[in-house]
Coordinates of C-alpha atoms and ligand atoms in Angstrom, one line a residue:
X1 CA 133.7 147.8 29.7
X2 CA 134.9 151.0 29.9
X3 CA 132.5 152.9 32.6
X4 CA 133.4 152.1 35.6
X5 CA 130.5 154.0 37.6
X6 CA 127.9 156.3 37.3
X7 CA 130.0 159.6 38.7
X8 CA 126.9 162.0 38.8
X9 CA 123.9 162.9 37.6
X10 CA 124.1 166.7 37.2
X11 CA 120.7 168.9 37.6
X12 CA 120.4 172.3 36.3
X13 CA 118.7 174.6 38.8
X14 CA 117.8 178.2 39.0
X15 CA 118.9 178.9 42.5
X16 CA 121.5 176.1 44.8
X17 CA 121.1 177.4 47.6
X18 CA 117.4 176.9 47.9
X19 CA 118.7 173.5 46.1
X20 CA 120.9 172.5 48.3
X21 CA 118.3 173.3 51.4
X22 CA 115.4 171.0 49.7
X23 CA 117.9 168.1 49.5
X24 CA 119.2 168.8 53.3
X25 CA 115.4 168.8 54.5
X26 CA 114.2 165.6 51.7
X27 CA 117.2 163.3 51.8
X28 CA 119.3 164.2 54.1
X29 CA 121.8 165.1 52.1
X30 CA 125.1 167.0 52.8
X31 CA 127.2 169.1 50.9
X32 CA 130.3 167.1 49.9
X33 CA 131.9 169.6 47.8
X34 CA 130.9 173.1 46.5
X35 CA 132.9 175.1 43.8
X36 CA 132.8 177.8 40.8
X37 CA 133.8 176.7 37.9
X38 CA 134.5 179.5 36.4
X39 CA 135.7 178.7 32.5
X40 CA 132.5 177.0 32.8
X41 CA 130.2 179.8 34.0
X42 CA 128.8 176.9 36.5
X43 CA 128.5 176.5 40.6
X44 CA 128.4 173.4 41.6
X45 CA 127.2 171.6 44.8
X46 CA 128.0 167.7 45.1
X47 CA 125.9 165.6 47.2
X48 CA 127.4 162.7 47.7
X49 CA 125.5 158.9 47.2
X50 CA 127.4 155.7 48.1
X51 CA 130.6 156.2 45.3
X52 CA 128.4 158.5 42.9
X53 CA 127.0 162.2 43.2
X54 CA 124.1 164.0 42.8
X55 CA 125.4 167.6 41.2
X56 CA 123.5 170.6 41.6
X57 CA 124.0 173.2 38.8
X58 CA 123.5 176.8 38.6
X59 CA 124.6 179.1 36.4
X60 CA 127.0 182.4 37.4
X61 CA 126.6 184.4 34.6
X62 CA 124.0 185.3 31.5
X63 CA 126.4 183.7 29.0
X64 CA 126.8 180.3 30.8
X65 CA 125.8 177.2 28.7
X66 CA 123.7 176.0 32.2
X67 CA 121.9 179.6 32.1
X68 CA 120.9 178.8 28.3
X69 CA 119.8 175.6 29.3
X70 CA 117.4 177.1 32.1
X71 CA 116.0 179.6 29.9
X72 CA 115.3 177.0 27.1
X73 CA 114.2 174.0 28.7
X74 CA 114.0 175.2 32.8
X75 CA 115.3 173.5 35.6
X76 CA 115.8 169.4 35.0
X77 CA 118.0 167.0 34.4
X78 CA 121.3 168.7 32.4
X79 CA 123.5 165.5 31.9
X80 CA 125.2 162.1 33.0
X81 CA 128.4 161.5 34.2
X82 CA 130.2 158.5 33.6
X83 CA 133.5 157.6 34.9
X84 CA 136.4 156.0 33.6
X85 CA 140.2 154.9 33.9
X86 CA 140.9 156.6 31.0
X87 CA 139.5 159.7 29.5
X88 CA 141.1 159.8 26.3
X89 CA 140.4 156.2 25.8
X90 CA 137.1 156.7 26.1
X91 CA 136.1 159.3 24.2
X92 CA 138.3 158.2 21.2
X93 CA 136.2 155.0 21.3
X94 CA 132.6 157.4 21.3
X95 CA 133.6 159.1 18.7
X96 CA 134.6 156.0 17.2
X97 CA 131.2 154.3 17.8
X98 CA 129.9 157.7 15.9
X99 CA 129.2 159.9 19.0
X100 CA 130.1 163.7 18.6
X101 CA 132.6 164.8 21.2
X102 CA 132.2 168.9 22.3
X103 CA 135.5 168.6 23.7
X104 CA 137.8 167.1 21.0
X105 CA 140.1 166.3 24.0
X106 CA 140.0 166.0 27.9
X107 CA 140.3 169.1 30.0
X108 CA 140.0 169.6 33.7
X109 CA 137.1 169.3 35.8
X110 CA 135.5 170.7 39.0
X111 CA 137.5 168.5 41.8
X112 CA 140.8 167.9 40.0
X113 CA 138.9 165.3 37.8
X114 CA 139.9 165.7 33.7
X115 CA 136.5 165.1 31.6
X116 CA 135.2 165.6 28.0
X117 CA 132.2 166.4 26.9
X118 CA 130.1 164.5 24.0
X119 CA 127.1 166.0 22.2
X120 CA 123.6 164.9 23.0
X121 CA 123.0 164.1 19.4
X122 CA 124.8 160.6 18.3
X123 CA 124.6 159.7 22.5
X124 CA 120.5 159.4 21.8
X125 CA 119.6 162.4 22.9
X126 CA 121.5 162.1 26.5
X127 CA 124.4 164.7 27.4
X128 CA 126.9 162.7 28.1
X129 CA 130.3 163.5 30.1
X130 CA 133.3 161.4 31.1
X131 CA 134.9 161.7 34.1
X132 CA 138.6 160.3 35.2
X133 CA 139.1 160.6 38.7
Ligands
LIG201 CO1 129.2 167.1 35.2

């Protein structure tokens, strides 16, 4: 078994500060890391739960995939990180189990992690990213 926990479950919102303050006020919940990710057009707030996170997207520009994502389909669930020892590993063995890999290798991640990316198509219908710590 490759996955060795469920690293986050990412959720595309219009606005993380009011996010952030619904999640405070339901759950609890505390910021455990916040950053721009810039390459990626995307701020990110991590909440964390037990060994897994709870990632709150927003977009910070027009052009950012999260920002296309809100204006096609609204705020929601955006994708599943899993995590792994090995990056590369696993996404050579997705792609060849017949996934579709957006990234064709692993590149670095918000808190120093290196991920890939792998198409929602051929991963039934889930947006799927790995995550090595
Ligand atoms: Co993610």
């Amino acid at each position: 078994m490759l996955l060795t926990e469920i690293d986050h479950v990412a959720i595309a919102v219009n606005d993380l500060d009011a996010a952030v303050d619904f999640y405070n006020r339901a759950y609890g919940a505390e910021v455990a890391h916040r950053e721009v990710v810039e390459r990626d057009g995307v701020e990110e707030a991590l909440l964390k739960v037990a060994d897994s996170y709870i990632q709150l997207t927003s977009a910070t520009n027009e052009d950012s995939p999260i920002a296309k994502f809100l204006e096609r389909k609204g705020e929601g669930l955006h994708h599943v990180g899993y995590r792994v020892d090995d990056c590369a590993g696993a996404l050579k063995a997705m792609v060849e189990a017949g996934a579709t890999p957006i990234d064709k290798e692993p590149r670095p991640g918000s808190r120093g992690t290196t991920v890939a990316f792998v198409h929602p198509k051929g991963a039934f219908g889930t947006l799927i990213e790995l995550v090595q710590e």
